[in-house]
Amino acid sequence: MILAAGVFALQSFAQPRQIDATWCSIGTSITWYNNNVSVASGRFTRGYQDRVMDKLAFAKLINVGDNGGWAQRTIDRNLIEKADYYTIEHGINDWGTSQPVGTIDDYINNANNGTFAAAYRKIVDRIFELNPEAKVVLCTPRKAYGFDGYLPNHWYDPKNGIYMKEYADLVRQIAAYESFPLADFFNECAGQRNLSNLSIETAVHPNDNGYQIMANVLIDALERVLVD
């Protein structure tokens, strides 16, 4: 544009930070959708990973999100691939399928008791089997409710006696125990009042605005672990 004094102002465009490394994105359908946007029939345009790549341009993105998957199923299907950076987004379908949460002791002691905590330990162990130098970011599950009766009518209601917050709290404990950065989708990506406005249905999968909020939160967490 031309300023009043006749001086041309140059518009600056932020260039993405180039990351010469591979990012493996682990998670549920919320993660899976990034590579399957067409399935949404125009209800959103991009997932959170592509939005992260607008600012943090990894040389390669491997999306191993599992549509309908929970933590143990990621292990059972051997989905995790070798990479330099990993993000883990699980918990929503563990709640939806009433997987027992377990405790941080289950994680620490590498229990084999079928809990979310035990499965999460298997995911982390598999990552470090593939790359002992891997950098890992954990993500609490995004709040959700409804979805044709799959979940309760409010995110804070129990399903079969289990609260969604229990999965989020366990992920926070694991992040603290392992000194992993945390992308706190649960606390920072909408609540009961506005969740439906940030979702393509009531109320599980994000719309464009919902995915952008997730991307912003994840960028902050990834930047804490990136190595040039």
PDB file of N, CA, C and O in Angstrom, residues 54-83:
ATOM      1  N   ASP A  54       2.585 -24.975   8.847  1.00  0.00           N
ATOM      2  CA  ASP A  54       2.657 -23.602   8.354  1.00  0.00           C
ATOM      3  C   ASP A  54       3.727 -22.802   9.091  1.00  0.00           C
ATOM      4  O   ASP A  54       4.302 -21.865   8.535  1.00  0.00           O
ATOM      5  N   LYS A  55       3.988 -23.169  10.328  1.00  0.00           N
ATOM      6  CA  LYS A  55       4.986 -22.448  11.130  1.00  0.00           C
ATOM      7  C   LYS A  55       6.232 -23.283  11.365  1.00  0.00           C
ATOM      8  O   LYS A  55       7.340 -22.748  11.374  1.00  0.00           O
ATOM      9  N   LEU A  56       6.067 -24.582  11.569  1.00  0.00           N
ATOM     10  CA  LEU A  56       7.188 -25.491  11.814  1.00  0.00           C
ATOM     11  C   LEU A  56       7.193 -26.505  10.680  1.00  0.00           C
ATOM     12  O   LEU A  56       6.476 -27.515  10.728  1.00  0.00           O
ATOM     13  N   ALA A  57       7.986 -26.240   9.649  1.00  0.00           N
ATOM     14  CA  ALA A  57       7.948 -27.038   8.414  1.00  0.00           C
ATOM     15  C   ALA A  57       8.885 -28.235   8.541  1.00  0.00           C
ATOM     16  O   ALA A  57      10.052 -28.194   8.135  1.00  0.00           O
ATOM     17  N   PHE A  58       8.365 -29.322   9.121  1.00  0.00           N
ATOM     18  CA  PHE A  58       9.148 -30.552   9.196  1.00  0.00           C
ATOM     19  C   PHE A  58       9.396 -31.078   7.788  1.00  0.00           C
ATOM     20  O   PHE A  58       8.540 -30.958   6.897  1.00  0.00           O
ATOM     21  N   ALA A  59      10.555 -31.690   7.590  1.00  0.00           N
ATOM     22  CA  ALA A  59      10.880 -32.240   6.278  1.00  0.00           C
ATOM     23  C   ALA A  59       9.904 -33.336   5.881  1.00  0.00           C
ATOM     24  O   ALA A  59       9.602 -33.518   4.698  1.00  0.00           O
ATOM     25  N   LYS A  60       9.373 -34.054   6.877  1.00  0.00           N
ATOM     26  CA  LYS A  60       8.422 -35.130   6.583  1.00  0.00           C
ATOM     27  C   LYS A  60       7.447 -35.278   7.746  1.00  0.00           C
ATOM     28  O   LYS A  60       7.851 -35.226   8.909  1.00  0.00           O
ATOM     29  N   LEU A  61       6.181 -35.445   7.420  1.00  0.00           N
ATOM     30  CA  LEU A  61       5.150 -35.732   8.405  1.00  0.00           C
ATOM     31  C   LEU A  61       4.620 -37.142   8.160  1.00  0.00           C
ATOM     32  O   LEU A  61       4.209 -37.476   7.043  1.00  0.00           O
ATOM     33  N   ILE A  62       4.629 -37.968   9.191  1.00  0.00           N
ATOM     34  CA  ILE A  62       4.030 -39.304   9.136  1.00  0.00           C
ATOM     35  C   ILE A  62       2.812 -39.278  10.048  1.00  0.00           C
ATOM     36  O   ILE A  62       2.938 -39.108  11.258  1.00  0.00           O
ATOM     37  N   ASN A  63       1.645 -39.430   9.466  1.00  0.00           N
ATOM     38  CA  ASN A  63       0.406 -39.408  10.236  1.00  0.00           C
ATOM     39  C   ASN A  63      -0.062 -40.846  10.452  1.00  0.00           C
ATOM     40  O   ASN A  63      -0.470 -41.523   9.505  1.00  0.00           O
ATOM     41  N   VAL A  64       0.004 -41.313  11.688  1.00  0.00           N
ATOM     42  CA  VAL A  64      -0.457 -42.666  12.006  1.00  0.00           C
ATOM     43  C   VAL A  64      -1.704 -42.620  12.883  1.00  0.00           C
ATOM     44  O   VAL A  64      -1.979 -43.544  13.647  1.00  0.00           O
ATOM     45  N   GLY A  65      -2.459 -41.514  12.749  1.00  0.00           N
ATOM     46  CA  GLY A  65      -3.729 -41.434  13.451  1.00  0.00           C
ATOM     47  C   GLY A  65      -4.641 -42.585  13.054  1.00  0.00           C
ATOM     48  O   GLY A  65      -4.695 -42.998  11.895  1.00  0.00           O
ATOM     49  N   ASP A  66      -5.373 -43.108  14.023  1.00  0.00           N
ATOM     50  CA  ASP A  66      -6.213 -44.293  13.840  1.00  0.00           C
ATOM     51  C   ASP A  66      -7.675 -43.890  14.029  1.00  0.00           C
ATOM     52  O   ASP A  66      -8.086 -43.523  15.138  1.00  0.00           O
ATOM     53  N   ASN A  67      -8.445 -43.935  12.956  1.00  0.00           N
ATOM     54  CA  ASN A  67      -9.854 -43.548  13.016  1.00  0.00           C
ATOM     55  C   ASN A  67     -10.609 -44.480  13.957  1.00  0.00           C
ATOM     56  O   ASN A  67     -10.748 -45.672  13.691  1.00  0.00           O
ATOM     57  N   GLY A  68     -11.083 -43.945  15.074  1.00  0.00           N
ATOM     58  CA  GLY A  68     -11.765 -44.744  16.084  1.00  0.00           C
ATOM     59  C   GLY A  68     -10.836 -45.437  17.057  1.00  0.00           C
ATOM     60  O   GLY A  68     -11.305 -46.188  17.917  1.00  0.00           O
ATOM     61  N   GLY A  69      -9.538 -45.183  16.946  1.00  0.00           N
ATOM     62  CA  GLY A  69      -8.562 -45.912  17.746  1.00  0.00           C
ATOM     63  C   GLY A  69      -8.365 -45.362  19.147  1.00  0.00           C
ATOM     64  O   GLY A  69      -8.645 -44.210  19.437  1.00  0.00           O
ATOM     65  N   TRP A  70      -7.868 -46.243  20.025  1.00  0.00           N
ATOM     66  CA  TRP A  70      -7.489 -45.867  21.383  1.00  0.00           C
ATOM     67  C   TRP A  70      -6.043 -46.294  21.593  1.00  0.00           C
ATOM     68  O   TRP A  70      -5.410 -46.855  20.698  1.00  0.00           O
ATOM     69  N   ALA A  71      -5.511 -46.003  22.771  1.00  0.00           N
ATOM     70  CA  ALA A  71      -4.071 -46.162  22.988  1.00  0.00           C
ATOM     71  C   ALA A  71      -3.592 -47.586  22.720  1.00  0.00           C
ATOM     72  O   ALA A  71      -2.616 -47.807  21.993  1.00  0.00           O
ATOM     73  N   GLN A  72      -4.249 -48.581  23.298  1.00  0.00           N
ATOM     74  CA  GLN A  72      -3.800 -49.970  23.116  1.00  0.00           C
ATOM     75  C   GLN A  72      -3.888 -50.393  21.662  1.00  0.00           C
ATOM     76  O   GLN A  72      -3.055 -51.172  21.181  1.00  0.00           O
ATOM     77  N   ARG A  73      -4.866 -49.888  20.913  1.00  0.00           N
ATOM     78  CA  ARG A  73      -5.000 -50.288  19.517  1.00  0.00           C
ATOM     79  C   ARG A  73      -3.841 -49.767  18.673  1.00  0.00           C
ATOM     80  O   ARG A  73      -3.459 -50.392  17.683  1.00  0.00           O
ATOM     81  N   THR A  74      -3.274 -48.624  19.063  1.00  0.00           N
ATOM     82  CA  THR A  74      -2.077 -48.137  18.372  1.00  0.00           C
ATOM     83  C   THR A  74      -0.952 -49.156  18.470  1.00  0.00           C
ATOM     84  O   THR A  74      -0.221 -49.389  17.504  1.00  0.00           O
ATOM     85  N   ILE A  75      -0.823 -49.785  19.624  1.00  0.00           N
ATOM     86  CA  ILE A  75       0.188 -50.826  19.815  1.00  0.00           C
ATOM     87  C   ILE A  75      -0.211 -52.103  19.076  1.00  0.00           C
ATOM     88  O   ILE A  75       0.599 -52.712  18.365  1.00  0.00           O
ATOM     89  N   ASP A  76      -1.465 -52.517  19.225  1.00  0.00           N
ATOM     90  CA  ASP A  76      -1.914 -53.772  18.617  1.00  0.00           C
ATOM     91  C   ASP A  76      -1.772 -53.758  17.099  1.00  0.00           C
ATOM     92  O   ASP A  76      -1.485 -54.801  16.485  1.00  0.00           O
ATOM     93  N   ARG A  77      -1.960 -52.588  16.505  1.00  0.00           N
ATOM     94  CA  ARG A  77      -1.857 -52.467  15.043  1.00  0.00           C
ATOM     95  C   ARG A  77      -0.454 -52.089  14.575  1.00  0.00           C
ATOM     96  O   ARG A  77      -0.234 -51.906  13.379  1.00  0.00           O
ATOM     97  N   ASN A  78       0.467 -51.947  15.525  1.00  0.00           N
ATOM     98  CA  ASN A  78       1.866 -51.638  15.194  1.00  0.00           C
ATOM     99  C   ASN A  78       1.963 -50.421  14.264  1.00  0.00           C
ATOM    100  O   ASN A  78       2.624 -50.456  13.224  1.00  0.00           O
ATOM    101  N   LEU A  79       1.316 -49.343  14.660  1.00  0.00           N
ATOM    102  CA  LEU A  79       1.195 -48.180  13.788  1.00  0.00           C
ATOM    103  C   LEU A  79       2.391 -47.234  13.849  1.00  0.00           C
ATOM    104  O   LEU A  79       2.625 -46.475  12.899  1.00  0.00           O
ATOM    105  N   ILE A  80       3.141 -47.258  14.912  1.00  0.00           N
ATOM    106  CA  ILE A  80       4.175 -46.239  15.115  1.00  0.00           C
ATOM    107  C   ILE A  80       5.356 -46.478  14.193  1.00  0.00           C
ATOM    108  O   ILE A  80       5.844 -47.606  14.074  1.00  0.00           O
ATOM    109  N   GLU A  81       5.824 -45.417  13.542  1.00  0.00           N
ATOM    110  CA  GLU A  81       6.955 -45.498  12.625  1.00  0.00           C
ATOM    111  C   GLU A  81       8.128 -44.672  13.153  1.00  0.00           C
ATOM    112  O   GLU A  81       7.968 -43.797  14.000  1.00  0.00           O
ATOM    113  N   LYS A  82       9.312 -44.976  12.629  1.00  0.00           N
ATOM    114  CA  LYS A  82      10.508 -44.280  13.081  1.00  0.00           C
ATOM    115  C   LYS A  82      10.473 -42.816  12.662  1.00  0.00           C
ATOM    116  O   LYS A  82      10.148 -42.488  11.519  1.00  0.00           O
ATOM    117  N   ALA A  83      10.832 -41.947  13.588  1.00  0.00           N
ATOM    118  CA  ALA A  83      10.850 -40.510  13.326  1.00  0.00           C
ATOM    119  C   ALA A  83      11.797 -39.851  14.323  1.00  0.00           C
ATOM    120  O   ALA A  83      12.395 -40.513  15.189  1.00  0.00           O
TER     121      ALA A  83
END
